[in-house]
Every structure is written in C-alpha cells, then in structure tokens.
Tab-separated table of C-alpha atoms (C1' of nucleotides) in Angstrom:
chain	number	residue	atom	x	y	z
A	1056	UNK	CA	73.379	55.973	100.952
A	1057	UNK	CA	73.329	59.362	101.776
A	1058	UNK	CA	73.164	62.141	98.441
A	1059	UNK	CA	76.228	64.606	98.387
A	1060	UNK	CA	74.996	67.952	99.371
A	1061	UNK	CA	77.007	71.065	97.717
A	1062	UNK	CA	74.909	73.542	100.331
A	1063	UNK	CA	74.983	73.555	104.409
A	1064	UNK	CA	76.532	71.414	106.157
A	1065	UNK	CA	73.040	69.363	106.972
A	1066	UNK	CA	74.296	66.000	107.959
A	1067	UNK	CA	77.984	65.952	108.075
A	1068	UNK	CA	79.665	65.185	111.947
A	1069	UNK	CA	80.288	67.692	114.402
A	1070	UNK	CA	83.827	67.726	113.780
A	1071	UNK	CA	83.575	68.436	110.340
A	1072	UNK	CA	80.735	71.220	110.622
A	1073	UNK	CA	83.684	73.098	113.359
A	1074	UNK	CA	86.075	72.907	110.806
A	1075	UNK	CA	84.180	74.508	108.109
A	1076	UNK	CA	83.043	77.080	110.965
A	1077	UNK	CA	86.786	78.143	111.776
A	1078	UNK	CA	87.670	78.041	108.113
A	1079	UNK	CA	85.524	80.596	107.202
A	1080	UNK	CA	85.749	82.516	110.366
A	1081	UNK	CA	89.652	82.748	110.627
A	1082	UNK	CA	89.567	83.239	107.028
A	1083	UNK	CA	87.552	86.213	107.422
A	1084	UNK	CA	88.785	87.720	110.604
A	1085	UNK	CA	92.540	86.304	111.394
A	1086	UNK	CA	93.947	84.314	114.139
A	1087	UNK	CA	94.229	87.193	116.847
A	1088	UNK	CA	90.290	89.076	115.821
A	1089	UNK	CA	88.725	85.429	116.085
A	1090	UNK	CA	86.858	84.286	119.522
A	1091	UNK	CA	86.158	80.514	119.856
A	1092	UNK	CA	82.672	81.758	120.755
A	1093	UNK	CA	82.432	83.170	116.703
A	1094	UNK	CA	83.244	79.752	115.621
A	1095	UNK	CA	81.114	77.930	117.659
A	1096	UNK	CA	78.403	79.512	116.820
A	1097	UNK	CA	78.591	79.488	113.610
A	1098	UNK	CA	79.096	75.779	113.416
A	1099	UNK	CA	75.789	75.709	115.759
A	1100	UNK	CA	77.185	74.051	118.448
A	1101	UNK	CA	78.443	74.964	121.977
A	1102	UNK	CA	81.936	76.124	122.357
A	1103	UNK	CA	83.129	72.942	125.002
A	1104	UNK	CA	83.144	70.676	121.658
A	1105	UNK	CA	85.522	72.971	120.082
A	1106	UNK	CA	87.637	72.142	122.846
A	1107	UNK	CA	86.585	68.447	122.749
A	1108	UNK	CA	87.285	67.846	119.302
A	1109	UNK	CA	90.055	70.070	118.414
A	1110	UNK	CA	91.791	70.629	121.906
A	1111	UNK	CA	93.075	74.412	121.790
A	1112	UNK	CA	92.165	77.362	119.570
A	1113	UNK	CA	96.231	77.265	118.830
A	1114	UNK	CA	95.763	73.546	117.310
A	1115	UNK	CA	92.532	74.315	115.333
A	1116	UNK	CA	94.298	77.430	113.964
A	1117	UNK	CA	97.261	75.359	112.442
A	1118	UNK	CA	95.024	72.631	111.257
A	1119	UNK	CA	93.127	75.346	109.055
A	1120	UNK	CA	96.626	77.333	108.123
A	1121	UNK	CA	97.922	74.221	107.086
A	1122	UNK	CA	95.298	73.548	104.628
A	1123	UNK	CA	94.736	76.483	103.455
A	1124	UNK	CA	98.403	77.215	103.110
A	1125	UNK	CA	99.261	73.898	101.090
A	1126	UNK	CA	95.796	73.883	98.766
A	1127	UNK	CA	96.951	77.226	98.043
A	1128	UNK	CA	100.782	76.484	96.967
A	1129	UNK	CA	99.547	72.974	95.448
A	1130	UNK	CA	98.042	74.732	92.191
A	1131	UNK	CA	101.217	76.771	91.428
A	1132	UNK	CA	103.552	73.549	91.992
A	1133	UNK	CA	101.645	71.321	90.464
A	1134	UNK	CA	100.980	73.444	87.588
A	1135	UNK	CA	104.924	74.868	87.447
A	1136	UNK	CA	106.134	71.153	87.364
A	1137	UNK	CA	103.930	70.190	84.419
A	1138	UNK	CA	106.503	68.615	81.551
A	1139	UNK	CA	103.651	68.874	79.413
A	1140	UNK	CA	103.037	72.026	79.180
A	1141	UNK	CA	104.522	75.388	77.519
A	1142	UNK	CA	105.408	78.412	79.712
A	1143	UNK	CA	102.783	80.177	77.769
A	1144	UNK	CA	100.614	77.718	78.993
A	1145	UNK	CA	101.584	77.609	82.307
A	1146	UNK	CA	101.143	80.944	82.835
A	1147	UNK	CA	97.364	81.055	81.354
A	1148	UNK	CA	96.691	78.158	83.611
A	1149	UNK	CA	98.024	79.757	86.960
A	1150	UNK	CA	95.759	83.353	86.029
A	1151	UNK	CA	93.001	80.821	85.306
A	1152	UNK	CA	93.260	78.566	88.005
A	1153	UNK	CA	93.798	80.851	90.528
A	1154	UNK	CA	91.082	83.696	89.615
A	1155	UNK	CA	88.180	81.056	89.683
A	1156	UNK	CA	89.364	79.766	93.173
A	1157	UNK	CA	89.656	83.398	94.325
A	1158	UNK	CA	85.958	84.337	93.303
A	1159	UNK	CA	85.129	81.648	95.319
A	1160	UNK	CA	87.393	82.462	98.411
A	1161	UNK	CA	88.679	86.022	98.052
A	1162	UNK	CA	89.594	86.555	101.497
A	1163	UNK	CA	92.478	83.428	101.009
A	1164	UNK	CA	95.254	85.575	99.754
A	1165	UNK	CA	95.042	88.307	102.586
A	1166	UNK	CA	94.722	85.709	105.520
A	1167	UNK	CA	97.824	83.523	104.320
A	1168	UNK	CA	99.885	86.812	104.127
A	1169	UNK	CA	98.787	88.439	107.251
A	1170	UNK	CA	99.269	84.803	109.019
A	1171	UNK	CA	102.407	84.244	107.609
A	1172	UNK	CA	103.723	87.759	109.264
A	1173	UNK	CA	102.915	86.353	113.078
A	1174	UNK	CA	103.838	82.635	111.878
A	1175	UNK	CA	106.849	82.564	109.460
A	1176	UNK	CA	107.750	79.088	110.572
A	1177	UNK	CA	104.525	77.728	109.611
A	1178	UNK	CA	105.461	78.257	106.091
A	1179	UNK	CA	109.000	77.399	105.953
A	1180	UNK	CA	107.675	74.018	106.898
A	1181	UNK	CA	105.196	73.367	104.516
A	1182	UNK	CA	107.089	74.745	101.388
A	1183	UNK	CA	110.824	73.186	100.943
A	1184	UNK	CA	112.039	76.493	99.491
A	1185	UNK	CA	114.236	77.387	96.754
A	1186	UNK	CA	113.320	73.320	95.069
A	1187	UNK	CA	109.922	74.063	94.001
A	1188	UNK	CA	110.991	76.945	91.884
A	1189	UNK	CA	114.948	76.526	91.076
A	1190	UNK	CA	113.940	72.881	90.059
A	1191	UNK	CA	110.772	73.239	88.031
A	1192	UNK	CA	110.110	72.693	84.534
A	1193	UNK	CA	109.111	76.737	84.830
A	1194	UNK	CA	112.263	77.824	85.608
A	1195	UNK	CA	114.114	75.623	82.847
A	1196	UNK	CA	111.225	77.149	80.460
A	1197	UNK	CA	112.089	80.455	81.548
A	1198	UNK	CA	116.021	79.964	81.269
A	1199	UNK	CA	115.528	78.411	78.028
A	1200	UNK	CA	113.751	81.342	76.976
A	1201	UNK	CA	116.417	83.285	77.703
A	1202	UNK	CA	119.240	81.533	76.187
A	1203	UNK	CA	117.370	81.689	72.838
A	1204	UNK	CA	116.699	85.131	72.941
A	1205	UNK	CA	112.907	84.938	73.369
A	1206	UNK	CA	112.699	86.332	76.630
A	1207	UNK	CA	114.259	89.391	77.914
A	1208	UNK	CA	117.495	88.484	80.740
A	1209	UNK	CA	115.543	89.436	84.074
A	1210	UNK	CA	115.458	87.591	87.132
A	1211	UNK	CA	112.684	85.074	87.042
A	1212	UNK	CA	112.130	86.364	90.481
A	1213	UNK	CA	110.316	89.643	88.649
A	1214	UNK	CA	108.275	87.338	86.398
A	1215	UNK	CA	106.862	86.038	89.116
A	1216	UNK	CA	106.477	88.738	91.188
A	1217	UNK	CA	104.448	90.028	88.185
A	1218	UNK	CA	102.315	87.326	87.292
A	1219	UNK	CA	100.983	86.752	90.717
A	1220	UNK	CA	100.547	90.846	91.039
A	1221	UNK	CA	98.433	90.615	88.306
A	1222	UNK	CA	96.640	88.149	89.554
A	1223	UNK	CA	95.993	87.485	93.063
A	1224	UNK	CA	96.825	91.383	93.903
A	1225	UNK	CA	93.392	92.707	93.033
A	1226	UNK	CA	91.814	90.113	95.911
A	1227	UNK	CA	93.787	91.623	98.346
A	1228	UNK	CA	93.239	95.151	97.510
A	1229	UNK	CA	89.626	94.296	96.149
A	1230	UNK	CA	87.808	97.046	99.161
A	1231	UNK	CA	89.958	99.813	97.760
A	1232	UNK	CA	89.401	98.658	93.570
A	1233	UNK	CA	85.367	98.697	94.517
A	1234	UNK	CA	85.339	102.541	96.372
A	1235	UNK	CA	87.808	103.813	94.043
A	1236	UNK	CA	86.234	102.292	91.212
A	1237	UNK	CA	82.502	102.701	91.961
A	1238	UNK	CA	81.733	99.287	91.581
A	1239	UNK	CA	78.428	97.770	92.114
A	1240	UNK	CA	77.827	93.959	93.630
A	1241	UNK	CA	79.440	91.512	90.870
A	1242	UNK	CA	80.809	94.009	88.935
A	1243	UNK	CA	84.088	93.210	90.649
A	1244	UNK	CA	83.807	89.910	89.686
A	1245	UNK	CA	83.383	90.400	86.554
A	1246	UNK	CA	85.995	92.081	86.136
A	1247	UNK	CA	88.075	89.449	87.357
A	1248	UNK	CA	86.821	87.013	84.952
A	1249	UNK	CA	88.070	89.747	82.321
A	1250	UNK	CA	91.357	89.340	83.622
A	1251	UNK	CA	92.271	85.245	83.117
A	1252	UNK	CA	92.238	86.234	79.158
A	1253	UNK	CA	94.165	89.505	79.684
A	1254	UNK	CA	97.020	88.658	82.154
A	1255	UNK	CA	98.359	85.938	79.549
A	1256	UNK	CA	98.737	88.789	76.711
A	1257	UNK	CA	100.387	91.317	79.634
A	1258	UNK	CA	102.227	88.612	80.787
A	1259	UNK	CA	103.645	87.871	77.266
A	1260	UNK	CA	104.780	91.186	76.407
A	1261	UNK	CA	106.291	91.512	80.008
A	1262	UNK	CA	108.202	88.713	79.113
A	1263	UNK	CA	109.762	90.156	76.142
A	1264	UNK	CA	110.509	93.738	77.764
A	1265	UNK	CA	114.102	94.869	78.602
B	746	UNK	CA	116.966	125.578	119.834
B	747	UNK	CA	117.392	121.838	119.966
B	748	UNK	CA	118.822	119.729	116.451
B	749	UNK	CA	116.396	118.196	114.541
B	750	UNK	CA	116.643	114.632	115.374
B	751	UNK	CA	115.947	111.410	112.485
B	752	UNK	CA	117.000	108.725	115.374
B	753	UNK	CA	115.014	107.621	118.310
B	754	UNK	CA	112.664	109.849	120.226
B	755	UNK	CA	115.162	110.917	123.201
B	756	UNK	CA	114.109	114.614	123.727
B	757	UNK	CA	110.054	114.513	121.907
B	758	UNK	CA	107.216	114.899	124.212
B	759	UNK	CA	105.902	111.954	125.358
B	760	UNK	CA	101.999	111.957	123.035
B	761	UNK	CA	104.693	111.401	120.269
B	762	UNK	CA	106.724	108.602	121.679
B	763	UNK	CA	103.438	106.590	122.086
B	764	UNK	CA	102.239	107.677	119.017
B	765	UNK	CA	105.453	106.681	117.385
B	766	UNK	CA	105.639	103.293	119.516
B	767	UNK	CA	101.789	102.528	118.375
B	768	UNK	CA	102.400	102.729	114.454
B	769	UNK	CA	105.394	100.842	114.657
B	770	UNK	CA	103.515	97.871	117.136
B	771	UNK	CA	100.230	98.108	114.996
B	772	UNK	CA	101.582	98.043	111.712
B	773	UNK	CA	103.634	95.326	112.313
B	774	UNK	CA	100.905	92.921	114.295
B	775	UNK	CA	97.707	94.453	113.752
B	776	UNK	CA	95.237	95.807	115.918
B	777	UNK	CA	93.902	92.545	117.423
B	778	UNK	CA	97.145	91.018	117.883
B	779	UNK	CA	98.466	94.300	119.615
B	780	UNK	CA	97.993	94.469	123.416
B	781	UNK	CA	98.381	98.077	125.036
B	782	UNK	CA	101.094	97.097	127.036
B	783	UNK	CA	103.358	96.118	123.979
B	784	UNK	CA	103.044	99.520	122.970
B	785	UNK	CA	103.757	101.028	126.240
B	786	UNK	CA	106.730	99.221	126.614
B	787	UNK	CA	107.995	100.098	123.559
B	788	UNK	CA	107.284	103.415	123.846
B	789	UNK	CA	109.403	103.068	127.409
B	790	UNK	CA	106.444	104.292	129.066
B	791	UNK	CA	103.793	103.264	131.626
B	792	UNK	CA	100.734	101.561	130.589
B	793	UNK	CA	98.578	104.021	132.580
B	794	UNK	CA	100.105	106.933	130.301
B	795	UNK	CA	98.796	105.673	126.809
B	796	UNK	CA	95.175	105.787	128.141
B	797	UNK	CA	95.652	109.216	129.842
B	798	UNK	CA	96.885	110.663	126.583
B	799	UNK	CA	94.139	108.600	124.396
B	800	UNK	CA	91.376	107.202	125.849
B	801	UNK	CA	91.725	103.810	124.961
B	802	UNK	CA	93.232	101.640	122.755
B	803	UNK	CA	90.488	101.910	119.523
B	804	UNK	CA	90.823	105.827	119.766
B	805	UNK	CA	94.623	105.516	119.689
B	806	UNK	CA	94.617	102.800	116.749
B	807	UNK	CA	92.068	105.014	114.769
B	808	UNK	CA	94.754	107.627	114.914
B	809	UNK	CA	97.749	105.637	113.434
B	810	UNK	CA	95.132	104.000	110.861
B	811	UNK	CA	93.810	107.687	109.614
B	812	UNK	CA	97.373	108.850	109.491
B	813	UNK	CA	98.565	105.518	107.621
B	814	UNK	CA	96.238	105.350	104.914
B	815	UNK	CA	95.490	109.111	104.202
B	816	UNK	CA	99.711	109.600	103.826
B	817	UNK	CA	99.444	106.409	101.714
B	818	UNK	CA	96.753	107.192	99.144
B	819	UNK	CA	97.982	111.158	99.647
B	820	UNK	CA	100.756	109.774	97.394
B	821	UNK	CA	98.840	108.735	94.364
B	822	UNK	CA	96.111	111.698	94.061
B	823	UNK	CA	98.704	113.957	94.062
B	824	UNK	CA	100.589	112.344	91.237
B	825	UNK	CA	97.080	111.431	89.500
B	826	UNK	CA	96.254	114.922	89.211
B	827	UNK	CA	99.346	116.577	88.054
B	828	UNK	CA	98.560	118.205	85.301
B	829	UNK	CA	102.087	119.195	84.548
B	830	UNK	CA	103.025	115.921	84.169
B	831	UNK	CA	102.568	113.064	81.493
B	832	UNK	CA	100.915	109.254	81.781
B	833	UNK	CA	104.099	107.506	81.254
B	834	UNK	CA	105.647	110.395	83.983
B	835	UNK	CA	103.232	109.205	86.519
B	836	UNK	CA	103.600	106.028	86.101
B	837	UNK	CA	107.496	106.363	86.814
B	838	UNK	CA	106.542	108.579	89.916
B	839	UNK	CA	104.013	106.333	91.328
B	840	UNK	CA	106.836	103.287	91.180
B	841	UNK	CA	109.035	105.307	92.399
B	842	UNK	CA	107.230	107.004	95.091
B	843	UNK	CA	106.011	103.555	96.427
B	844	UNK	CA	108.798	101.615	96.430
B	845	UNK	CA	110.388	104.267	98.265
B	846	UNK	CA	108.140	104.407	100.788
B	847	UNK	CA	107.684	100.380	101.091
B	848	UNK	CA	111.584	99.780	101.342
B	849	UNK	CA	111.173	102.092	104.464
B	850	UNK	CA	108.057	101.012	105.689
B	851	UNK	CA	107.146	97.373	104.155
B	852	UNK	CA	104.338	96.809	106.346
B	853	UNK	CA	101.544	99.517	104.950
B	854	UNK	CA	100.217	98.080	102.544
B	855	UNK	CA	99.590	94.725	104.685
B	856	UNK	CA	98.663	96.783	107.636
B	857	UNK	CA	95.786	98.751	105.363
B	858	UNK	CA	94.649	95.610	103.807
B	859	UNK	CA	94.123	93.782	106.477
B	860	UNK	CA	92.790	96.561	108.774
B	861	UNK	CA	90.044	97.982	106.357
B	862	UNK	CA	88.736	94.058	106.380
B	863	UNK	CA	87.299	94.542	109.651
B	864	UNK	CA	86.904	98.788	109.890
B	865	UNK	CA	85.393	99.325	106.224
B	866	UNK	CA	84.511	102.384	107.184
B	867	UNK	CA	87.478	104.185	108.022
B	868	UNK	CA	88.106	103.879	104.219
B	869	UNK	CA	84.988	105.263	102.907
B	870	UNK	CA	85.274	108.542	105.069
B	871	UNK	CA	89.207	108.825	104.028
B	872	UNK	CA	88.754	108.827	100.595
B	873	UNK	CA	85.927	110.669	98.731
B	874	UNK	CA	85.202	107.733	96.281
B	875	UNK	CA	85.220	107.953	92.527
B	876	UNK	CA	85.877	111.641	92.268
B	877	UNK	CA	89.843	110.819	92.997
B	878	UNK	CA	89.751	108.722	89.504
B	879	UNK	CA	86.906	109.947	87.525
B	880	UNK	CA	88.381	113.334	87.718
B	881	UNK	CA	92.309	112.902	87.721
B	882	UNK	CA	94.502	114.233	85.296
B	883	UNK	CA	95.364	110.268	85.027
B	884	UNK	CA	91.822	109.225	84.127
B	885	UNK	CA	91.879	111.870	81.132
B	886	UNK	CA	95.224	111.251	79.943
B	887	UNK	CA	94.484	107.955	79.675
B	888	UNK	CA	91.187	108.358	77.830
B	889	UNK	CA	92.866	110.759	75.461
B	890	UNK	CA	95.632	107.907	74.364
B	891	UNK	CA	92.480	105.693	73.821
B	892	UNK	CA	91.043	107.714	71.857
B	893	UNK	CA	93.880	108.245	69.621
B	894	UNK	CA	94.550	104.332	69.329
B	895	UNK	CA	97.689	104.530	71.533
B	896	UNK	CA	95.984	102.791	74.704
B	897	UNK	CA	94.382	99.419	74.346
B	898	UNK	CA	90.548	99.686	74.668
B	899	UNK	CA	90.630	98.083	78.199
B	900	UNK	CA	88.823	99.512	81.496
B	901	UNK	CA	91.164	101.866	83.655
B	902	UNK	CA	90.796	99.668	86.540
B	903	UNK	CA	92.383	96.599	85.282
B	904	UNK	CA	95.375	99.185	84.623
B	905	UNK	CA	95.576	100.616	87.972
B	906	UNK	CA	95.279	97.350	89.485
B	907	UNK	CA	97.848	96.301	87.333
B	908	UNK	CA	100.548	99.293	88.239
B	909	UNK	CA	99.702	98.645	91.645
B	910	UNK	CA	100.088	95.179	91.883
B	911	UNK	CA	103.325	94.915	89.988
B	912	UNK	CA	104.515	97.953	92.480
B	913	UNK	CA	102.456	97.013	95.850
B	914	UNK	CA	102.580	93.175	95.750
B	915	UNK	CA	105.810	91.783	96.272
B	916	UNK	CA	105.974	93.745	99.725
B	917	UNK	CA	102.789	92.164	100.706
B	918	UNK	CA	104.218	89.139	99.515
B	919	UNK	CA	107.575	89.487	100.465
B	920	UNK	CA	108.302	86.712	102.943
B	921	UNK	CA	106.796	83.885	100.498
B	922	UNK	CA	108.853	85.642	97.854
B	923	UNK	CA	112.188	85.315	99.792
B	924	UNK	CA	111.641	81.784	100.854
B	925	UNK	CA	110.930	80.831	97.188
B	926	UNK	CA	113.903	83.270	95.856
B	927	UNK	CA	115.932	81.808	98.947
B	928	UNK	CA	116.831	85.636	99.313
B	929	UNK	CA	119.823	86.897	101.894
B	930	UNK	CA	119.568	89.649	103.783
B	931	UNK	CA	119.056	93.045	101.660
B	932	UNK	CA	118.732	91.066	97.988
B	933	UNK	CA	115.091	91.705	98.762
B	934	UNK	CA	115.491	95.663	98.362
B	935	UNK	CA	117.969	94.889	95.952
B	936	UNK	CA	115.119	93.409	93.652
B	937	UNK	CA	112.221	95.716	94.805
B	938	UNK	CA	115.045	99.212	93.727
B	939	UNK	CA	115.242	97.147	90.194
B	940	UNK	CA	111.369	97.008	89.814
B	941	UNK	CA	111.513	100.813	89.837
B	942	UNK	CA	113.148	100.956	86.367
B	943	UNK	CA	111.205	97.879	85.026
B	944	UNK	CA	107.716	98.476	85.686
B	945	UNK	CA	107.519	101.626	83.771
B	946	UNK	CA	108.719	99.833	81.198
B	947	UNK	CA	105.810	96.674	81.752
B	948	UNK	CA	103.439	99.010	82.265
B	949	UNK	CA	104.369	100.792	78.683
B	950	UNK	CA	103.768	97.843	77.127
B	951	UNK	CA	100.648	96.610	79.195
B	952	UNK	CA	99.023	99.541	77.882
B	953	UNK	CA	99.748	98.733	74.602
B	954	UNK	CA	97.811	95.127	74.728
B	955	UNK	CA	94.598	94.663	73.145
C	1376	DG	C1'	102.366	114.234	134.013
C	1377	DT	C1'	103.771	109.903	135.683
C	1378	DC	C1'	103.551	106.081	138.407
C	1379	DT	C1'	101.507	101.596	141.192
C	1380	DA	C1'	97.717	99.003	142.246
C	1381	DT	C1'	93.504	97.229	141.086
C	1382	DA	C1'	89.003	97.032	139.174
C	1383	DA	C1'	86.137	95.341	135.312
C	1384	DC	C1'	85.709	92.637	131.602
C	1385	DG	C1'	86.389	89.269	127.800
C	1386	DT	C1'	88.092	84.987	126.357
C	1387	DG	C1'	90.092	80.181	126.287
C	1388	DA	C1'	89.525	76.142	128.454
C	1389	DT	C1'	87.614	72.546	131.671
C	1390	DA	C1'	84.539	70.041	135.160
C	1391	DG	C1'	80.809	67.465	135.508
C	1392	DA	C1'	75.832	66.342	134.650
C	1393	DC	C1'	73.189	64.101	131.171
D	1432	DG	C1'	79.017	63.257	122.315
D	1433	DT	C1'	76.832	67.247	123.886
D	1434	DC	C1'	75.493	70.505	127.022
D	1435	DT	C1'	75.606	74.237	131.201
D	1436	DA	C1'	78.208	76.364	134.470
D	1437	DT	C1'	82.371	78.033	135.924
D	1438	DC	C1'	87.253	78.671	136.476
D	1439	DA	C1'	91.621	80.895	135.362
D	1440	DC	C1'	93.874	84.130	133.101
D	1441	DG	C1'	95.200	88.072	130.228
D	1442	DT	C1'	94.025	92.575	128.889
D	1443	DT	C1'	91.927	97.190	128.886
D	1444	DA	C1'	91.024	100.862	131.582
D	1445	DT	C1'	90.801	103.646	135.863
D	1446	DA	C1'	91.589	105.263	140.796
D	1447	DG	C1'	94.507	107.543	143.500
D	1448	DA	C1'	99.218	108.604	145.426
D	1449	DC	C1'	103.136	111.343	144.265
DNA sequence: GTCTATAACGTGATAGAC
DNA sequence: GTCTATCACGTTATAGAC
C-alpha cells in the first residue's frame, strides 16, 4: 500500500493532479485572468486532458468554486450550530479556526468575494440563506445575551460584520498591511497568529458597547 | 458658460466619457473580465475611439487604477496627519469618510484588492511605504496614549487593520452579508450609515484591551 | 475626431494518432 | 489515457475612408 504523501502530488491520477493545478491557479489569479494553458502546466500535463477530464474551463471553474465556497462556509456553520458551546467560545473558535486555514490559503477570502461579484447565483445555491444564521444556536446566544442585559441591543448583523473584519479582513488587504507596515517575510504571519488571542478580548468588549 | 452637470456625461468631451465608462466597467468586473468593447459601448462610443484616445486597453486601465487607489488612500494620509485633530477625531473621520465614499462607490475596495494581486507594483510606486505611518500625526498620537497607559501595549498594525476592517469589510463582503442578513433593497446602507456611529465607539474600546 | 472594416493575436476546445 | 496539431472564435488594436 502506497504511504500518504503531504508534499507534490507524486503519484496521485491525472485528474486529481488538474484539480489541485486549477485550485491553486484560479485561487491565485480568478476565473477571467486564468488560461487553461496556466493550469495545465502546472499540473504537468498537456492542456487536451483538461478538456478530457473536466470538459470546459466553465465546469472545472464551478467544481473548484464549489469547494472552495462550501469548505469555507462549513467552519462558520458548523461551529455557529454547536449546542455545546458558549458564544464566547464560539467566537474564539471561528478567529482560531479561520486564521490557521488562512495562513495556509490566504488568497481564499479575496477569490470567493471577487467570484461571488461575476457569480451571485453560485452562492445563493450553496448557502440556504437567512437559516444558517436566524436558526443557529449563535443567534439564540446572542439574543439571549441581550435579553439579560449582557450584551449591548445591536443588530447581530454588526457582530458579525465585526468579527469576520477582524479576522479574515487582514488576508484580503494583507499587500497593503505589508508596504504600509514594512513588514518582512513571516512577519505578517506572525502577526496573524497574534491576532486568534486578541480578537476574542476585542470581540468581548465590542459586545458590551452601546 | 454651460451648468455644471452631476448626471450623465451629455455635453463632456469625449476622453472623459470613456474615462468615465472605463472606471465604472473595471471596477465593477475587473480588468481581465473587462473587454474593450464593453467599455465602448457604455461609453456610447466606437471601439476604434478608446484606442485612439489611449493606446490600448492596459494604458487606459492603469489610468482608472492610479486614479482609484491614490483618491482612496488620499483619504486616510490626510486624516493621519492632521495635526489639528485628535486619535479618537480621526478615527470618527476615517469611518465616516469611508463609508461615505463606499455607499457611493461599493466596489473600491474589491476593485484595489483584487487588482494589486496581479499589478503589485502599481501599489509600491503609489504609496511611499512606511513614511505614511511611521510619520503620521496618527502613529504619534497613538504612541503618546501608550505611553501614558491609556492605549493597550499592542502593535499599531493590528489597530489599523482593525479600524479598517470593521469600516472596509462589510462592502467587500456585502453580497454574502445580505444573503445571510436576507437584506431588502437599501437595509444594506441602512446598516453600513449605523456602523458610522458604532465603530468609533468599538474602536474606543479596542484600544483599551490588553 | 469619428466611423467601418479588418488584421493580428490569444485562448478554449477538439480531432485523431499512438 | 495521453499526446500533437489544429480549428474556431473572441478580443485587442489598427488602417483608412469620411
């Protein structure tokens, strides 16, 4: 039996070597900026087994979106409808969660968004709207909050807003953070690792302001 | 002498119609997505035109991008290095300012994102680097409150990142926002003029957290 | 300055040999 | 399944008439 390799993809099919090619290709450059060529080289094959396997650019595309999309919406569902948990908690484990995955794939925020603008539907699908927050144990957190005078009357909609500023904002705008603040390689990063103990506290007092 | 007109481009010289017609096309797909002839027709021009006025489409795009992101960071040095003003003042203006702008405009900050992904560059000529923090009236007001124990010991990046992803973010995320809000028409901009009042507020107490 | 027509090129996709 | 060669098309850019 074959050993699980972290590193290249060595032995893994053709299909699944394309796959990882467009991920990180339409990750990086977008839909439109992206040639077939791009991705067929960098899966290290020839550009008719794109077509072969995957049909169309278009269909590729969507398999990828789709994906990425959901895997990036599963942590903040999963984590939102967790009975277990506190909204204190909740809220360390979404800054948490979503920082490490984020130093691993930066580039995920900026490609959903700028996707998203040239394929609403795509998302409309995938989520089932105003269920995943109205109806999580969050929201009922959060409204609890409220009714007992622990957390200032603001529409959730802000709180949300604000904890996923705080966190996934710096990804997006990381270019501009590393010129304006001098940053050197890692030193971004670290930063970010700063930030899944800090957020929490912000988020805290946010949660208490009027 | 003719009146000063805010609505459509009737009576401007053409170079300003396509200019006009290739910020509103590129901010809103991008420059890979955008095809010349999108622009032309929405300028109501011929295709032929837009190349005898700029030389092609990159020289054209370069234009709108320089003017974009120079009038959008223009907004925070100036407010950074007031020296008339006070840290909590510039806070409020930089909200303020920015939501302003975004209701108007809410594709910038996408637009800049994305676009400085694939022309780094153009960023690192725009702005002249640290110098626009290291030496604000911001950076030193901030220091001072340090100093005297009324700041939080915490990096100024992680509070500029924060003010401008409490301020920035929800227009970048807007349409994810109103699918999970299940927003209406205008309760968007409804939410975003509210943020103006509240973030100050946040970020008051942000700076307060150890 | 503005248009129509077209050249020149890049890219997505397929045919067909192996 | 995988490759080379090529088609078909869309897009940028220009030539040239008005």
């Amino acid at each position: 039996m074959a050993s699980k390799k972290v590193a290249p993809d060595l032995d893994i099919n053709t299909e699944e070597k394309i796959k990882n090619a467009a991920r990180a290709v339409f990750h990086k450059k977008g839909f439109a900026a992206t040639r077939t060529r791009d991705i067929a080289e960098e899966a290290g094959i020839n550009l008719a087994l794109l077509n072969y396997y995957f049909r169309s650019k278009e269909k590729l595309f969507n398999l990828i979106m789709m994906e990425t999309f959901s895997g990036f919406i599963k942590s903040i569902v999963v984590i939102f409808n967790d009975e277990t948990t506190s909204l204190e908690n909740k809220v360390e484990s979404i800054a948490s969660a979503y920082i490490d995955l984020l130093i691993m794939e930066p580039q995920i925020p900026l490609f959903i968004m700028s996707e998203i603008r040239s394929h609403p539907d795509q998302l409309l699908k995938t989520i089932n709207a105003k269920n995943i927050i109205t109806n999580s144990a969050f929201a009922r957190q959060y409204q609890q909050g409220v009714k007992e005078g622990k957390i200032a009357p603001v529409n959730i909609l802000h709180f949300i807003m604000n904890l996923l500023g705080l966190t996934i904002f710096p990804f997006i705008a990381s270019p501009m953070i590393q010129v304006i603040g001098d940053l050197k390689e890692g030193q971004f990063n670290k930063l970010m690792t700063e930030r899944k103990k800090m957020i929490p506290k912000w988020a805290k007092e946010i949660l208490k302001t009027k």
